[in-house]
Short mmCIF file of N, CA and C in Angstrom, two decimals:
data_model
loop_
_atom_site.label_atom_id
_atom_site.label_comp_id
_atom_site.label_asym_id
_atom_site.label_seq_id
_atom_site.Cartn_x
_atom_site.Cartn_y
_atom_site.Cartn_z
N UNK A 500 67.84 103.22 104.71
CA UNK A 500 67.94 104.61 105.13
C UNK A 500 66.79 105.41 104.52
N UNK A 501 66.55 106.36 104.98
CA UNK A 501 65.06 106.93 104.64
C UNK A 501 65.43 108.00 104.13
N UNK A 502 66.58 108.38 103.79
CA UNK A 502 66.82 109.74 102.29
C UNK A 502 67.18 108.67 101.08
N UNK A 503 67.19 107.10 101.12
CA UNK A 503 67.27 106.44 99.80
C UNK A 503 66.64 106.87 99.15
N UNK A 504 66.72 106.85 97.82
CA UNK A 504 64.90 106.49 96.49
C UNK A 504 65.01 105.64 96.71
N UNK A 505 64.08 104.29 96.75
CA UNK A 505 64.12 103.17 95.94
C UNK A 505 62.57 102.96 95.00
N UNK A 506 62.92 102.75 93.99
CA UNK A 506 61.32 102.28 92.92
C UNK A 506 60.89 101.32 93.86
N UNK A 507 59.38 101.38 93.58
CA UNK A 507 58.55 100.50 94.00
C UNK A 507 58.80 99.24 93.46
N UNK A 508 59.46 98.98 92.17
CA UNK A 508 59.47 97.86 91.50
C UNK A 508 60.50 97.23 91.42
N UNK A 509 61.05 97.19 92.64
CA UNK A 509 62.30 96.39 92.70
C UNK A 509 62.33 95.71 93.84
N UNK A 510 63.70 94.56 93.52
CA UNK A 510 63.52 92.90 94.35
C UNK A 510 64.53 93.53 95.05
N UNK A 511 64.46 93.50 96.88
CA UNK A 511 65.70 93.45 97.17
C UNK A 511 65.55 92.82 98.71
N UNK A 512 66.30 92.35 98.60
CA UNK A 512 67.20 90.96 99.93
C UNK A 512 67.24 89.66 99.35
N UNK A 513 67.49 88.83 99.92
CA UNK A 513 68.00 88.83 101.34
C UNK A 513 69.47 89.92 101.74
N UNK A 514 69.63 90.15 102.99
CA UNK A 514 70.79 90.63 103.35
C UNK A 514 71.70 92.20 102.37
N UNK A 515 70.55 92.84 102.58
CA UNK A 515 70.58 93.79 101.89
C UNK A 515 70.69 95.49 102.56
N UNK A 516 72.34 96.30 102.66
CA UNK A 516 72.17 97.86 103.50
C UNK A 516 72.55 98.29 102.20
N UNK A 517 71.08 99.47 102.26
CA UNK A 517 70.92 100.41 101.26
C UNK A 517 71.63 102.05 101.89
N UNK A 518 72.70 102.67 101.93
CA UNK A 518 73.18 104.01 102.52
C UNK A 518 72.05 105.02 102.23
N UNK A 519 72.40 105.97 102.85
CA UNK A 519 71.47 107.29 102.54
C UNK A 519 72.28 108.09 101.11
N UNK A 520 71.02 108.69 100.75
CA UNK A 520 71.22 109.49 99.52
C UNK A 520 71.43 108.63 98.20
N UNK A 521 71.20 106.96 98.04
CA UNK A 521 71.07 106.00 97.30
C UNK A 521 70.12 106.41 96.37
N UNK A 522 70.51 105.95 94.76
CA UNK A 522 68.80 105.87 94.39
C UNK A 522 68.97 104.47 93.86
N UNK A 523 68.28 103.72 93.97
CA UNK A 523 67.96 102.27 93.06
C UNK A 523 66.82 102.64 92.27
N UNK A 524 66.43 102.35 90.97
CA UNK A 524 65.96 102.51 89.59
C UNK A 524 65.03 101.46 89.45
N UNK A 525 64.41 101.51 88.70
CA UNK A 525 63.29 100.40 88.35
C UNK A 525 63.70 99.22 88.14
N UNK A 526 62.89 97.78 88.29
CA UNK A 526 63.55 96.65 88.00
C UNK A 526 64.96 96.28 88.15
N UNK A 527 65.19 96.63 89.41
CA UNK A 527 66.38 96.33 89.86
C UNK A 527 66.95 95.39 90.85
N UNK A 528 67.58 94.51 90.91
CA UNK A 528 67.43 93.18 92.10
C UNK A 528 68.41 93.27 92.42
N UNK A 529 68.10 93.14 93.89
CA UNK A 529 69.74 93.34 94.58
C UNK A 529 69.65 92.37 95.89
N UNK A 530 70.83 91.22 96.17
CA UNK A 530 70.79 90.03 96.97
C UNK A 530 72.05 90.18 97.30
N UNK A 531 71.79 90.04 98.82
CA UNK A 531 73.69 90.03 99.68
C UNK A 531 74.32 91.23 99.15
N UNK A 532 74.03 92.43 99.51
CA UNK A 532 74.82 93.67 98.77
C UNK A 532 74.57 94.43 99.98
N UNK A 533 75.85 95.70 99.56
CA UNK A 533 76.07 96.42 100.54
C UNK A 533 75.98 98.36 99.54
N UNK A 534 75.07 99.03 99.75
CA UNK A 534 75.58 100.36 98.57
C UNK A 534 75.57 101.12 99.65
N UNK A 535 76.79 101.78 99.39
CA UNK A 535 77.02 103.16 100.49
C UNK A 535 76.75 104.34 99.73
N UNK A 536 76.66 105.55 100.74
CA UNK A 536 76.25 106.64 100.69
C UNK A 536 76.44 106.90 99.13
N UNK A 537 74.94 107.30 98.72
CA UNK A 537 75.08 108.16 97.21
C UNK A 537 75.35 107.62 96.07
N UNK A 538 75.33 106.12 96.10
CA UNK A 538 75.81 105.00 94.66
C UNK A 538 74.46 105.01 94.20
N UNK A 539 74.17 104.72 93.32
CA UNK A 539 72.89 104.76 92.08
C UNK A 539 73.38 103.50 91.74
N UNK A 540 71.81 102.80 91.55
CA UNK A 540 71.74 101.32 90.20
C UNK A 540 70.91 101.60 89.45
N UNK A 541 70.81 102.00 88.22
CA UNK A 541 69.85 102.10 87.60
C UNK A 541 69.34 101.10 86.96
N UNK A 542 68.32 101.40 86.30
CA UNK A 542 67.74 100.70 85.75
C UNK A 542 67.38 98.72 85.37
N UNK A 543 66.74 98.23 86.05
CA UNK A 543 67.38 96.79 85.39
C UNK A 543 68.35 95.89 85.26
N UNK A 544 69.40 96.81 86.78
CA UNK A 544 70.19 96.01 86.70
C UNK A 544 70.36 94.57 88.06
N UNK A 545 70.99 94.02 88.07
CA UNK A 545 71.08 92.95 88.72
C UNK A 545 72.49 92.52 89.74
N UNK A 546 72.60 93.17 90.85
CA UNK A 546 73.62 92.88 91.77
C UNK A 546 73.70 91.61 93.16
N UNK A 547 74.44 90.90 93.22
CA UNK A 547 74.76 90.34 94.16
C UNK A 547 76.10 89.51 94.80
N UNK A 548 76.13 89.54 96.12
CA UNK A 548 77.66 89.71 96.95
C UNK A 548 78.20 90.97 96.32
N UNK A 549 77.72 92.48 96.48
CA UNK A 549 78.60 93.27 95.95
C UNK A 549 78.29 94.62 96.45
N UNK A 550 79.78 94.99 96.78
CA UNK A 550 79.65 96.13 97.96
C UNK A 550 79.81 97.21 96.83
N UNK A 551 78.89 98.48 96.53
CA UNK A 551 79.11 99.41 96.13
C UNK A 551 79.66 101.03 96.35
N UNK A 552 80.68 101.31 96.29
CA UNK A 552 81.51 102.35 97.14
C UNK A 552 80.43 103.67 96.74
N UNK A 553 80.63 104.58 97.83
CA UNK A 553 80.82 106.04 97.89
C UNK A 553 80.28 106.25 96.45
N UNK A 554 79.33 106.95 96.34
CA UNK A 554 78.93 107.57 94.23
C UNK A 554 79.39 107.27 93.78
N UNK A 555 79.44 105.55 93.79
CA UNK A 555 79.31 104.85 92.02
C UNK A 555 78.40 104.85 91.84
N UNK A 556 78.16 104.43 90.43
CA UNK A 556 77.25 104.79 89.30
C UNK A 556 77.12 103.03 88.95
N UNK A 557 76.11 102.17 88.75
CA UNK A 557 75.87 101.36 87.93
C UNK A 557 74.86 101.49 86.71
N UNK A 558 75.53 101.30 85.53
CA UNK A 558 74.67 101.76 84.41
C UNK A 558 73.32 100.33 84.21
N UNK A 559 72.54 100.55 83.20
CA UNK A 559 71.36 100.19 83.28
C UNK A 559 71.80 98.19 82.38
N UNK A 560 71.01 97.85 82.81
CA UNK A 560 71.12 96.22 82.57
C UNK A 560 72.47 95.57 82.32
N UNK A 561 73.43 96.08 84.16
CA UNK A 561 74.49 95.56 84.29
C UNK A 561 74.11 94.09 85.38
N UNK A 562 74.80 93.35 85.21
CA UNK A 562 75.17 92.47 86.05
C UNK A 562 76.48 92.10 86.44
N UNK A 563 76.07 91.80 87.89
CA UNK A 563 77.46 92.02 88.58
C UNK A 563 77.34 90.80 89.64
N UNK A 564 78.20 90.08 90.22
CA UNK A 564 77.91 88.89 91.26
C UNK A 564 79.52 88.32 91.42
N UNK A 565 79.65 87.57 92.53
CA UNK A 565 80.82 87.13 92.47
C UNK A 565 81.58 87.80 93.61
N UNK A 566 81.23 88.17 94.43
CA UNK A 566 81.99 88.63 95.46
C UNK A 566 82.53 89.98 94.72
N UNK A 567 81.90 91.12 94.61
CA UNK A 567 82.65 92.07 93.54
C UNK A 567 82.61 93.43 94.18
N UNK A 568 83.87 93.74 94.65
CA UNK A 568 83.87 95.29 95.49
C UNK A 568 84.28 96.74 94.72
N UNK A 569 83.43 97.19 94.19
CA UNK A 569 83.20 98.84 93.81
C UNK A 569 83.60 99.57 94.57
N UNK A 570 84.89 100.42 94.12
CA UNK A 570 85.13 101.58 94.82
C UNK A 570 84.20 102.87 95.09
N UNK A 571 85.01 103.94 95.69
CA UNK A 571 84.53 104.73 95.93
C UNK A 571 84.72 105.60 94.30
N UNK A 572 83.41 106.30 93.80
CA UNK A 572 83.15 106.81 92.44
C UNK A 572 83.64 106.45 91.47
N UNK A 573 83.05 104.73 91.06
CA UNK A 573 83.41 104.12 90.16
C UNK A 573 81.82 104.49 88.97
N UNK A 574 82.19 104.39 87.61
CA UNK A 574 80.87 104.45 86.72
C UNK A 574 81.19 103.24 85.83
N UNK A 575 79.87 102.30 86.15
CA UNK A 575 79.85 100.87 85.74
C UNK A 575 78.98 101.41 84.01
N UNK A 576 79.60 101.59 83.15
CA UNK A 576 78.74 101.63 81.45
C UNK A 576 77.69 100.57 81.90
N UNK A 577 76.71 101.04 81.04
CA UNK A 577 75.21 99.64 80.27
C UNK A 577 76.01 98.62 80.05
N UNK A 578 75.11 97.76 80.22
CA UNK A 578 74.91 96.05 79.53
C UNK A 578 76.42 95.72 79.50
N UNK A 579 77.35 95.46 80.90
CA UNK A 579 77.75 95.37 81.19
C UNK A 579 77.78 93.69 82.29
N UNK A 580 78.91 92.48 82.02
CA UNK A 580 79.10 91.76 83.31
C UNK A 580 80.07 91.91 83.94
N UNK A 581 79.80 91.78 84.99
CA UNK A 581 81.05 91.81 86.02
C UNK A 581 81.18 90.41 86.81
N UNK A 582 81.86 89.83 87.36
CA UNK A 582 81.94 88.07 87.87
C UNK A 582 83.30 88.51 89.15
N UNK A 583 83.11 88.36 90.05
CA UNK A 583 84.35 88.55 91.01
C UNK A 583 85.10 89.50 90.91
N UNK A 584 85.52 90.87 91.02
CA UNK A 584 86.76 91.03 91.04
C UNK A 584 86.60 93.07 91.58
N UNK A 585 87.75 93.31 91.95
CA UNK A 585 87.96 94.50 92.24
C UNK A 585 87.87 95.76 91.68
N UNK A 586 87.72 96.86 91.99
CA UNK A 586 87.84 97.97 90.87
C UNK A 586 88.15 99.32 91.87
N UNK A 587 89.02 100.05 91.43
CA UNK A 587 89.91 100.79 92.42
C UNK A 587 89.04 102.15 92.48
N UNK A 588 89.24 102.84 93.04
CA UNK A 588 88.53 104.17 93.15
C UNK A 588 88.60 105.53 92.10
N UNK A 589 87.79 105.91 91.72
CA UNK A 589 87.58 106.66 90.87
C UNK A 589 88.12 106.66 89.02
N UNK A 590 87.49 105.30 88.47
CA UNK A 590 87.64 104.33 87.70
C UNK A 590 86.11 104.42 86.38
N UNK A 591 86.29 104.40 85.92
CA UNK A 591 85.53 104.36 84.79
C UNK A 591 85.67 103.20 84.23
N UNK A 592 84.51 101.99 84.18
CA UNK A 592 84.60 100.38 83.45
C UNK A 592 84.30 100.90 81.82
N UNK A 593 84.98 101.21 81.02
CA UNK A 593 84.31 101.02 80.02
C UNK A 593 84.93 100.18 79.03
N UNK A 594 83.82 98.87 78.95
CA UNK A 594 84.58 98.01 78.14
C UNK A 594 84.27 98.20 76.94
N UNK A 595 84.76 97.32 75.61
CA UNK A 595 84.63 97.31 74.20
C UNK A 595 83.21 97.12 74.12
N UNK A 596 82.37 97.56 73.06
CA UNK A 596 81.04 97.27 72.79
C UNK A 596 80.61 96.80 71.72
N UNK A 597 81.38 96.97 70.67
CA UNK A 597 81.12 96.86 69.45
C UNK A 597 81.87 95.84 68.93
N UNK A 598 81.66 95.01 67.65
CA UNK A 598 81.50 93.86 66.85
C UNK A 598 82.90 93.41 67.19
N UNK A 599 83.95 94.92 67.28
CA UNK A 599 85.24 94.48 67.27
C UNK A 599 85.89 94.16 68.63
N UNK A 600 85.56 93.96 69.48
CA UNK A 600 85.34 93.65 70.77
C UNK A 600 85.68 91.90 70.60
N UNK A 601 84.78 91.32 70.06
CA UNK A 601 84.85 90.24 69.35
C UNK A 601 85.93 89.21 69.32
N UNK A 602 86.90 90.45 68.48
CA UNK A 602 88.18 89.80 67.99
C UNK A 602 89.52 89.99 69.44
N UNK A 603 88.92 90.35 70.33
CA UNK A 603 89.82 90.55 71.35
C UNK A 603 90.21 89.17 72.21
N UNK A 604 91.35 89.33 72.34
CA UNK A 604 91.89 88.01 73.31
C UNK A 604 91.91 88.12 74.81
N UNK A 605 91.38 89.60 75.39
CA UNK A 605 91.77 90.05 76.49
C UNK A 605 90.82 91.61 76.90
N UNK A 606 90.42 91.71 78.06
CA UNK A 606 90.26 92.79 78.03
C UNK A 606 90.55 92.84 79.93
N UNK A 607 91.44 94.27 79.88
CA UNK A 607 91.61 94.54 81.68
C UNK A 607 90.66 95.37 82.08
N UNK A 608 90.43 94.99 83.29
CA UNK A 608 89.17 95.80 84.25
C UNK A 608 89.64 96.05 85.37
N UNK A 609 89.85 97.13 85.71
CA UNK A 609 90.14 97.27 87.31
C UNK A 609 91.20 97.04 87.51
N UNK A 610 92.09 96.31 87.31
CA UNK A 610 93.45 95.84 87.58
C UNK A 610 93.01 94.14 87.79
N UNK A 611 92.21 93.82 87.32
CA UNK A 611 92.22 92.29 86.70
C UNK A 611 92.07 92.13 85.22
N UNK A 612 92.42 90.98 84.64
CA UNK A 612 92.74 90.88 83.64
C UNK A 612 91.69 89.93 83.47
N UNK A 613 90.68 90.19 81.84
CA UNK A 613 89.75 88.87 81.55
C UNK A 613 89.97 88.67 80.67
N UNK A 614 90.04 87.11 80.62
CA UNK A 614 90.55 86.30 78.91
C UNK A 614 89.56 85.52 78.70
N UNK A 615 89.41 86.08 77.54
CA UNK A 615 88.08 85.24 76.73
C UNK A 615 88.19 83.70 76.34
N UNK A 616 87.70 83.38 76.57
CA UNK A 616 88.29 81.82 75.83
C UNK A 616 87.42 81.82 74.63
N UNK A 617 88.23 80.68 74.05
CA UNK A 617 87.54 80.46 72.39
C UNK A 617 87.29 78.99 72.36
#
């Protein structure tokens, strides 16, 4: 769409609809994806099989793949993975970040549940 941004410095296709009013960010690769109207990837991050709803937000050196559908005004935090799974509309991912994160047996996203193995 021709009201996107997209940086000059970014990888994108195969099989790739960018919506209008998009911005994609520098160093950003995007394969088999779908971003509708007004979703942002910033920075460095890395998407594929993954439909991005209505103004979500992906924060900067997230990765995401796995068949993974973003609602409508979801905000994906930094340095962030995502691997398959759903996330409902108007949702905030923010997972644990810090050391104590660690000691967790579990953390829910979206209405899926991820278990760490040890």
């Amino acid at each position: 769409d021709p009201t996107a941004t997209v940086h000059p410095n970014c990888l994108i296709g195969p099989d790739v609809t960018i919506g209008p009013g998009c911005v994609i960010e520098e160093g950003v690769r995007l394969k088999r994806c779908s971003l509708l109207r007004g979703s942002t990837v910033k920075a460095n991050s890395w998407l594929s099989e993954t439909i991005l709803g209505w103004s979500s937000t992906v924060g900067q050196w997230v990765r995401i793949e796995g068949v993974t559908v973003i609602s409508e005004d979801v905000q994906i935090r930094d340095e962030l993975y995502i691997n398959g799974c759903s996330i409902l509309p108007h949702k905030g991912c923010l997972l644990y970040t810090s050391d104590a994160a660690d000691d967790l047996l579990c953390v829910d996203l979206g209405g899926r549940r991820i278990i760490k193995k040890k």
